[in-house]
Amino acid sequence: MNVRTRVAPSPTGDPHVGTAYVALINYCFAKHHGGEFLLRIEDTDQVRSTRESEAAILDSLHWLGLSWDEGPDVGGPHGPYRQSERSAIYQTYVQQLLDAGHAFKCFCTSERLDAMRVAQRASGQPSRYDGLCLTYSPSEIAWRETAGEPFVVRMKVPSDGVCVVDDLRRGAIEIEWKSVDMQVLMKSDGLPTYHLANVVDDHLMEITHVMRGEEWVSSAPKHVLLYRYFGWEMPKLIHLPLLRNPDKSKLSKRKNPTGILFYQAMGYLPGALLNFLGLLANSAGEGEDEMMTLAQMVERFGVEHIPLGGPVFDVAKLDWLNGRYLREGLDRDGFMAAVRAWAFAPERLARVAELAQPRIERLSDLGGLLAFFFSGRLPLNADTLRGGKLDDLAMRQAFALALAELDALREWRVAGIEAVLKRIADALGKKFRDVARPFYIAITGSPTSVPLYDSMELLGRDIVRERLRGALELLGAPSKREQDEWKRLIPASAEGVTE
Ligand code: GLU
């Protein structure tokens, strides 16, 4: 069998280390078996998907040293590899399911569905479509359609019995059908949902092994059923463990940086980060060196070594490994190239210099003024943040609101960043100048520096988030109650939330 695997990210935010982890495992498995690895963009969520996010995901996976045999950027015989360009394909397959009676049109309004869910919750039943539209006669359905009533297409799902999902690593997983919803396959705008597009594409792209995060286990019965309805052979499934924080909670950017771009900006070497992720998939054997190239990871890869418990994304370990890469993995020229690529790329340097030029008297002022551009976290303490017009509470509110609002920005550009900070000053009823001061300190290390928004744009969202998070923690991280209360201070922004 020619092994074919894929990674199928949704371009709805910054590239996540979890995506790189899944991509690496799929890559290693395919290459270990002499097969192909694909990249497919799952942008069925038109509201949250952006081309900017897609480009960042592709760039960061390339930066890590991964490449794919087929994908939106390199093409291939099974394209297009972007789901938004495959609508016509999904229409055909939905029609096939409707014709065979495996799917049905559902005219229920969102008000009715909400009321149904509330009632189900109140009586302790699992939340599941109640099947009202399944009772309609063909003439009633035709009448509703002619009247122009919007509808979605749902799949039929049995109510009794158990679905057995075979997982190559975990064995048979049993899930009761009654806990599986009659999934919407096509939305009222004619676009598919993840489940339909994913199954159709995996089949048409001849994927043999689907290796994805364990958060998808509960969706597997829907996919098993779709393969059965279409009469297609199901790819082998392997559900991968979710990466964890050291306290074993799910890795989340609220506790730890999760963006690949953060690790890039902090000056981790791509090979070291990839190696680190590889060790979380297949740990090194007794006496084996943990420093491994991608080729070595491919060679020793085995599904049986994938841990079932959550592998811990331990930054201290990454630091140790990265240190070895810097010291042992690079010769003089290689090191120079790494330094240049990290923060001294000509375009970045040009913008940084431009910010400094009007503000210096000697070139030797540059070091002090610009050091924050070439650092990760800044050595601050609570007292450095104090001394302006805002008290601790107002500063904590401003930082907490900024973290949420900046995360929700679709584009990381000066204009959007500025608007967020202005909105926060308004919400807190403070002068903008007074609110800006602690941000200057948190981001640049000083109350006066080069322009703040440009600096934030240049530093990138991940480093900014980390510095603001650090500043907030110095003053006291907000409790859940405070967070909820503070959120109400600011009108909901027009931007969607990214995680
Ligand atoms: N688009 C899904 C995600 O981003 C892919 C899940 C899968 O691999 O099937 O997680």
XYZ file of C-alpha atoms and ligand atoms in Angstrom:
509
model
C 0.000 0.000 0.000
C 1.229 3.476 -0.837
C 0.928 5.348 2.437
C -0.564 8.843 2.164
C -1.062 11.133 5.131
C -2.046 14.740 5.503
C -2.195 17.646 7.860
C -5.342 19.704 7.446
C -5.095 22.974 9.354
C -7.904 25.484 9.559
C -6.496 28.951 8.863
C -8.287 30.716 11.692
C -5.446 32.094 13.765
C -1.743 32.085 14.385
C 0.150 28.894 13.571
C -0.036 26.633 16.615
C 2.674 24.282 17.886
C -0.007 21.573 17.969
C -0.363 21.879 14.194
C 3.384 21.440 13.807
C 3.260 18.403 16.109
C 0.501 16.768 14.062
C 2.235 17.699 10.798
C 5.540 16.231 11.967
C 3.969 12.940 12.994
C 2.109 12.634 9.701
C 5.287 13.503 7.824
C 7.406 10.979 9.714
C 4.854 8.205 9.318
C 4.471 8.758 5.569
C 8.193 9.074 4.912
C 9.042 6.110 7.136
C 6.855 4.040 4.821
C 8.137 5.678 1.656
C 4.803 7.420 1.115
C 3.443 10.896 0.547
C 2.523 13.692 2.903
C -0.053 16.342 1.909
C -1.143 19.677 3.233
C -4.788 20.643 2.871
C -6.337 23.908 3.985
C -9.674 23.409 5.739
C -11.237 26.832 5.379
C -14.896 25.855 5.484
C -15.426 28.387 8.253
C -15.541 31.374 5.960
C -16.020 33.873 8.761
C -12.923 32.958 10.730
C -10.584 31.780 7.959
C -8.093 34.246 6.532
C -5.482 34.097 3.815
C -3.076 35.785 6.221
C -3.405 32.930 8.681
C -3.024 30.382 5.877
C 0.195 32.019 4.680
C 1.539 32.161 8.235
C 0.803 28.453 8.767
C 2.535 27.442 5.553
C 5.508 29.719 6.250
C 5.975 28.483 9.770
C 5.808 24.806 8.788
C 8.348 25.502 6.056
C 10.480 27.390 8.559
C 10.477 24.292 10.757
C 11.865 22.341 7.835
C 8.747 20.429 6.830
C 7.693 20.086 3.237
C 4.755 18.403 1.557
C 4.365 16.517 -1.694
C 0.997 18.079 -2.490
C -0.642 21.228 -1.202
C -2.138 24.601 -2.110
C 1.280 26.122 -2.771
C 2.891 23.207 -4.613
C -0.177 21.782 -6.383
C -0.602 18.109 -7.114
C -2.900 15.667 -8.883
C -5.745 15.820 -6.316
C -6.204 19.575 -6.081
C -7.457 22.087 -5.342
C -6.058 21.686 -1.832
C -8.083 24.505 -0.347
C -11.590 23.486 0.625
C -13.125 26.843 -0.255
C -12.257 26.026 -3.875
C -13.983 22.631 -3.806
C -17.615 23.619 -3.181
C -18.917 22.035 -6.369
C -17.376 18.703 -5.386
C -19.126 18.681 -2.006
C -22.472 19.572 -3.590
C -22.305 16.447 -5.712
C -21.632 14.245 -2.724
C -24.323 15.805 -0.564
C -26.801 15.186 -3.346
C -25.676 11.576 -3.468
C -26.434 11.178 0.248
C -29.819 12.883 -0.127
C -30.753 10.677 -3.070
C -29.809 7.548 -1.155
C -31.821 8.670 1.887
C -28.755 8.917 4.151
C -29.218 12.633 4.649
C -32.196 14.972 4.886
C -33.071 18.621 4.578
C -33.695 20.356 7.869
C -35.741 23.572 7.944
C -35.603 24.166 11.695
C -34.888 27.729 12.717
C -32.107 28.546 15.133
C -34.749 29.647 17.676
C -36.371 26.213 17.545
C -32.995 24.477 17.856
C -32.040 26.663 20.827
C -35.307 25.908 22.581
C -34.837 22.199 21.868
C -31.354 22.251 23.397
C -32.509 24.100 26.481
C -35.277 21.530 27.003
C -32.841 18.646 26.481
C -30.399 20.099 28.963
C -33.174 20.634 31.505
C -34.203 16.991 31.279
C -30.613 15.737 31.349
C -30.642 14.360 27.806
C -27.658 14.593 25.452
C -27.883 17.523 23.079
C -28.948 16.047 19.761
C -31.210 17.043 16.885
C -34.650 15.586 17.628
C -35.453 14.548 14.069
C -38.503 16.772 13.483
C -37.711 17.344 9.799
C -37.339 13.605 9.254
C -41.083 13.324 9.767
C -41.957 15.636 6.878
C -43.523 14.132 3.771
C -41.848 14.688 0.375
C -44.622 17.106 -0.598
C -44.128 19.153 2.562
C -40.392 19.345 1.908
C -41.019 20.408 -1.692
C -43.507 23.019 -0.535
C -41.066 24.506 1.968
C -38.312 24.605 -0.610
C -40.515 26.310 -3.164
C -41.514 28.860 -0.547
C -37.814 29.665 -0.253
C -37.347 28.452 3.331
C -33.648 28.146 4.125
C -32.464 24.665 5.016
C -29.368 22.743 6.008
C -28.591 19.136 5.132
C -28.119 16.763 8.053
C -26.901 13.202 8.089
C -29.038 10.428 9.496
C -27.569 8.781 12.566
C -28.844 5.644 14.310
C -30.261 6.128 17.798
C -29.428 2.719 19.202
C -26.361 0.604 19.543
C -22.695 1.338 19.678
C -20.245 2.576 17.070
C -16.869 0.905 17.230
C -14.055 3.150 16.069
C -10.818 1.318 15.337
C -7.797 3.322 16.316
C -4.436 1.937 15.285
C -2.817 3.068 18.526
C -5.687 2.924 21.018
C -7.555 -0.136 19.744
C -11.350 -0.258 19.576
C -13.104 2.823 20.971
C -16.818 2.359 21.646
C -19.171 5.311 21.369
C -22.937 5.052 21.762
C -24.877 6.226 18.738
C -27.351 8.061 20.897
C -24.586 10.483 21.882
C -23.834 11.286 18.242
C -25.692 14.243 16.739
C -27.367 14.277 13.332
C -24.558 16.403 12.054
C -25.150 19.272 9.661
C -23.229 18.387 6.496
C -24.129 21.390 4.434
C -25.047 24.813 5.716
C -27.903 26.931 4.387
C -25.444 28.844 2.176
C -24.608 25.612 0.344
C -21.154 25.317 1.884
C -20.057 22.116 3.584
C -19.173 21.653 7.226
C -15.854 20.221 8.345
C -17.179 16.632 8.587
C -18.411 16.311 5.038
C -15.506 18.147 3.440
C -12.964 16.239 5.488
C -14.343 12.792 4.609
C -14.852 13.573 0.922
C -11.366 15.042 0.625
C -9.595 12.278 2.509
C -11.245 9.822 0.142
C -10.586 11.738 -3.076
C -7.028 12.540 -1.995
C -6.475 8.834 -1.307
C -5.431 9.339 2.286
C -4.608 5.984 3.872
C -3.937 7.089 7.456
C -5.651 9.891 9.310
C -3.553 10.999 12.257
C -5.179 13.850 14.113
C -5.627 15.276 17.589
C -7.643 13.303 20.105
C -10.189 16.115 20.301
C -11.616 14.550 17.147
C -12.380 11.132 18.690
C -15.992 12.065 19.348
C -16.424 12.998 15.672
C -15.112 9.663 14.452
C -18.538 7.908 14.482
C -19.894 10.514 12.078
C -17.008 9.839 9.769
C -17.360 6.048 10.092
C -20.970 6.444 9.064
C -20.208 8.730 6.128
C -17.668 6.275 4.742
C -20.277 3.550 5.121
C -22.964 5.635 3.381
C -20.644 6.401 0.481
C -19.419 2.802 0.324
C -15.793 3.897 0.631
C -12.969 2.213 2.473
C -12.148 4.115 5.621
C -8.572 5.286 6.173
C -6.874 3.958 9.305
C -7.361 6.286 12.257
C -4.808 7.283 14.859
C -5.779 9.865 17.450
C -2.794 11.782 18.743
C -2.475 12.986 22.325
C -2.966 16.682 22.983
C 0.076 18.590 24.129
C -0.120 19.611 27.783
C 1.139 22.359 30.067
C 3.429 21.148 32.857
C 0.364 21.138 35.158
C -1.157 18.631 32.682
C -3.897 21.009 31.547
C -4.419 21.295 27.801
C -1.745 23.485 26.245
C -3.349 26.865 25.891
C -2.035 30.289 25.104
C -3.599 31.624 28.281
C -0.962 29.711 30.245
C 1.909 29.210 27.825
C 2.821 30.567 24.444
C 1.444 28.187 21.822
C 2.321 30.039 18.632
C 5.124 28.777 16.424
C 5.917 32.415 15.692
C 6.524 33.029 19.396
C 9.256 30.397 19.480
C 10.678 31.811 16.272
C 10.679 35.332 17.725
C 12.250 34.098 20.963
C 15.168 32.760 18.977
C 14.645 29.026 19.033
C 16.168 27.294 16.074
C 13.707 25.532 13.796
C 15.617 22.258 13.970
C 15.588 22.357 17.760
C 11.858 23.033 17.970
C 11.126 20.279 15.462
C 13.405 17.892 17.341
C 11.667 18.787 20.605
C 8.239 18.083 19.074
C 9.604 14.843 17.659
C 10.653 13.709 21.153
C 7.080 14.347 22.314
C 5.889 11.952 19.612
C 8.564 9.257 19.903
C 10.872 9.672 22.884
C 14.512 8.693 22.513
C 15.442 5.165 23.545
C 17.851 4.267 26.367
C 21.290 5.647 25.658
C 20.137 7.291 22.417
C 21.099 10.919 21.751
C 18.051 13.163 21.975
C 19.468 15.530 19.371
C 18.062 14.228 16.099
C 17.670 15.418 12.551
C 14.381 15.106 10.736
C 15.816 12.190 8.724
C 16.685 10.368 11.945
C 13.220 11.021 13.344
C 11.713 9.548 10.175
C 13.892 6.475 10.377
C 13.070 5.582 13.963
C 9.387 6.600 13.834
C 6.826 4.102 15.066
C 3.122 4.512 15.832
C 3.553 2.172 18.793
C 5.852 4.723 20.458
C 3.335 7.595 20.327
C 2.447 8.306 23.951
C -1.193 7.982 24.948
C -0.975 10.275 27.955
C -0.567 13.972 27.243
C 3.051 14.769 26.392
C 4.214 17.804 28.327
C 5.409 20.805 26.374
C 8.231 21.510 28.776
C 9.910 24.763 27.791
C 12.884 24.068 30.095
C 13.620 20.974 28.027
C 13.253 22.956 24.829
C 15.680 25.559 26.204
C 18.218 22.858 26.960
C 17.886 21.315 23.515
C 18.011 24.695 21.784
C 21.184 25.542 23.710
C 22.767 22.374 22.388
C 21.712 23.259 18.855
C 23.247 26.709 19.181
C 26.490 25.433 20.647
C 26.958 22.077 18.979
C 24.753 22.185 15.923
C 26.135 25.227 14.130
C 29.551 26.159 12.836
C 30.627 29.813 12.757
C 28.909 30.565 9.452
C 25.798 28.675 10.426
C 25.589 30.594 13.651
C 26.013 33.901 11.807
C 23.240 32.940 9.428
C 20.973 32.026 12.345
C 21.613 35.366 14.064
C 20.897 37.238 10.881
C 17.738 35.310 10.118
C 16.424 35.743 13.641
C 16.242 39.514 13.988
C 18.680 41.128 11.626
C 16.876 40.463 8.383
C 17.356 43.608 6.260
C 13.650 44.594 6.049
C 13.144 44.311 9.784
C 16.347 46.135 10.565
C 15.353 48.906 8.163
C 12.040 49.482 9.942
C 13.659 49.386 13.364
C 16.331 51.881 12.288
C 13.677 54.162 10.823
C 11.914 54.302 14.177
C 15.136 55.183 15.979
C 16.594 57.781 13.604
C 14.544 60.795 14.746
C 15.164 59.980 18.397
C 18.909 59.712 18.849
C 21.894 61.999 19.199
C 24.594 59.389 18.862
C 24.554 56.024 17.173
C 25.598 54.604 20.508
C 22.129 55.521 21.806
C 20.782 52.709 19.679
C 21.708 49.952 22.101
C 19.639 51.286 24.972
C 16.776 52.433 22.794
C 16.366 49.309 20.726
C 17.406 46.464 23.035
C 13.770 45.467 23.513
C 13.521 44.528 19.840
C 16.198 41.918 20.371
C 14.920 40.406 23.602
C 12.277 37.927 24.638
C 10.773 38.674 28.026
C 11.866 41.945 29.650
C 13.312 42.162 33.157
C 10.527 44.186 34.775
C 9.023 44.321 38.237
C 5.753 45.709 39.520
C 7.363 48.964 40.615
C 8.712 49.701 37.157
C 5.125 49.588 35.915
C 3.875 51.934 38.627
C 4.439 55.685 38.892
C 1.968 56.832 36.257
C -1.645 57.980 36.652
C -3.179 54.497 36.617
C -3.472 52.538 39.848
C -2.805 48.804 39.943
C -6.425 47.890 39.328
C -6.713 50.086 36.238
C -3.427 48.755 34.860
C -4.534 45.161 35.438
C -7.828 45.899 33.711
C -6.072 47.554 30.796
C -3.640 44.666 30.309
C -6.305 41.996 30.663
C -8.634 43.696 28.191
C -5.767 44.296 25.790
C -4.773 40.637 25.847
C -8.268 39.579 24.818
C -8.803 42.362 22.303
C -5.409 42.070 20.640
C -5.890 38.336 20.288
C -9.107 38.959 18.432
C -7.516 41.261 15.855
C -7.601 39.666 12.464
C -4.687 41.666 11.163
C -1.670 42.542 13.231
C -1.161 46.079 12.008
C -0.587 49.490 13.561
C -4.131 50.764 12.860
C -5.887 47.854 14.567
C -3.520 47.873 17.548
C -4.002 51.583 18.036
C -7.778 51.240 17.877
C -7.694 48.560 20.577
C -5.684 50.691 22.998
C -7.923 53.710 22.372
C -11.023 51.611 22.979
C -9.564 50.389 26.252
C -8.792 53.935 27.432
C -12.402 54.919 26.631
C -13.807 51.866 28.355
C -11.837 52.647 31.504
C -12.694 56.336 31.304
C -8.994 57.287 31.377
C -6.860 59.595 29.291
C -5.245 57.748 26.466
C -1.817 59.086 27.413
C -2.151 57.643 30.893
C -3.180 54.240 29.597
C -0.363 54.159 27.049
C 2.329 54.601 29.703
C 2.189 51.133 31.299
C 1.970 49.623 27.824
C 5.158 51.416 26.843
C 6.863 49.979 29.903
C 5.513 46.457 29.412
C 6.424 46.357 25.723
C 9.581 48.459 25.437
C 10.835 48.406 29.033
C 10.655 52.205 29.373
C 7.914 54.872 29.632
C 9.444 56.708 26.677
C 10.700 54.945 23.612
C 10.191 54.623 19.888
C 6.510 54.661 18.770
C 4.504 52.016 20.578
C 2.202 50.633 17.876
C 4.973 50.289 15.329
C 7.031 48.509 17.932
C 4.155 46.188 18.719
C 3.594 45.418 15.047
C 7.284 44.714 14.519
C 7.647 42.579 17.616
C 4.709 40.463 16.529
C 1.600 39.373 18.343
C 3.228 36.511 20.232
C 5.994 38.461 21.909
C 3.565 41.277 22.703
C 1.132 38.831 24.275
C 3.912 37.341 26.341
C 5.131 40.716 27.604
C 1.613 41.875 28.473
C 0.906 38.561 30.189
C 4.134 38.959 32.160
C 3.232 42.530 33.173
C -0.248 41.469 34.222
C 1.161 38.666 36.342
C 3.525 41.091 38.084
C 0.539 43.133 39.209
C -1.609 40.092 39.955
C -3.316 37.821 37.427
C -7.076 38.404 37.416
C -9.445 35.911 38.977
C -12.159 34.356 36.849
C -14.711 36.685 38.459
C -12.613 39.764 37.703
C -12.130 38.656 34.130
C -15.860 38.264 33.596
C -16.566 41.591 35.239
C -13.934 43.471 33.277
C -15.070 42.040 29.980
C -18.320 43.902 30.496
C -16.449 47.201 30.604
C -15.718 47.066 26.922
C -18.255 46.845 24.106
C -17.932 43.618 22.113
C -15.503 44.179 19.276
C -16.388 43.542 15.677
C -13.526 41.068 15.332
C -13.989 37.362 15.961
C -12.138 35.594 18.756
C -9.243 33.503 17.472
C -9.078 30.556 19.844
N -9.211 21.122 10.208
C -9.060 20.244 11.318
C -8.185 20.909 12.363
O -7.701 21.973 12.135
C -8.431 18.963 10.863
C -8.768 17.781 11.690
C -8.378 16.543 10.899
O -7.184 16.319 10.762
O -9.262 15.862 10.435
O -7.970 20.443 13.424
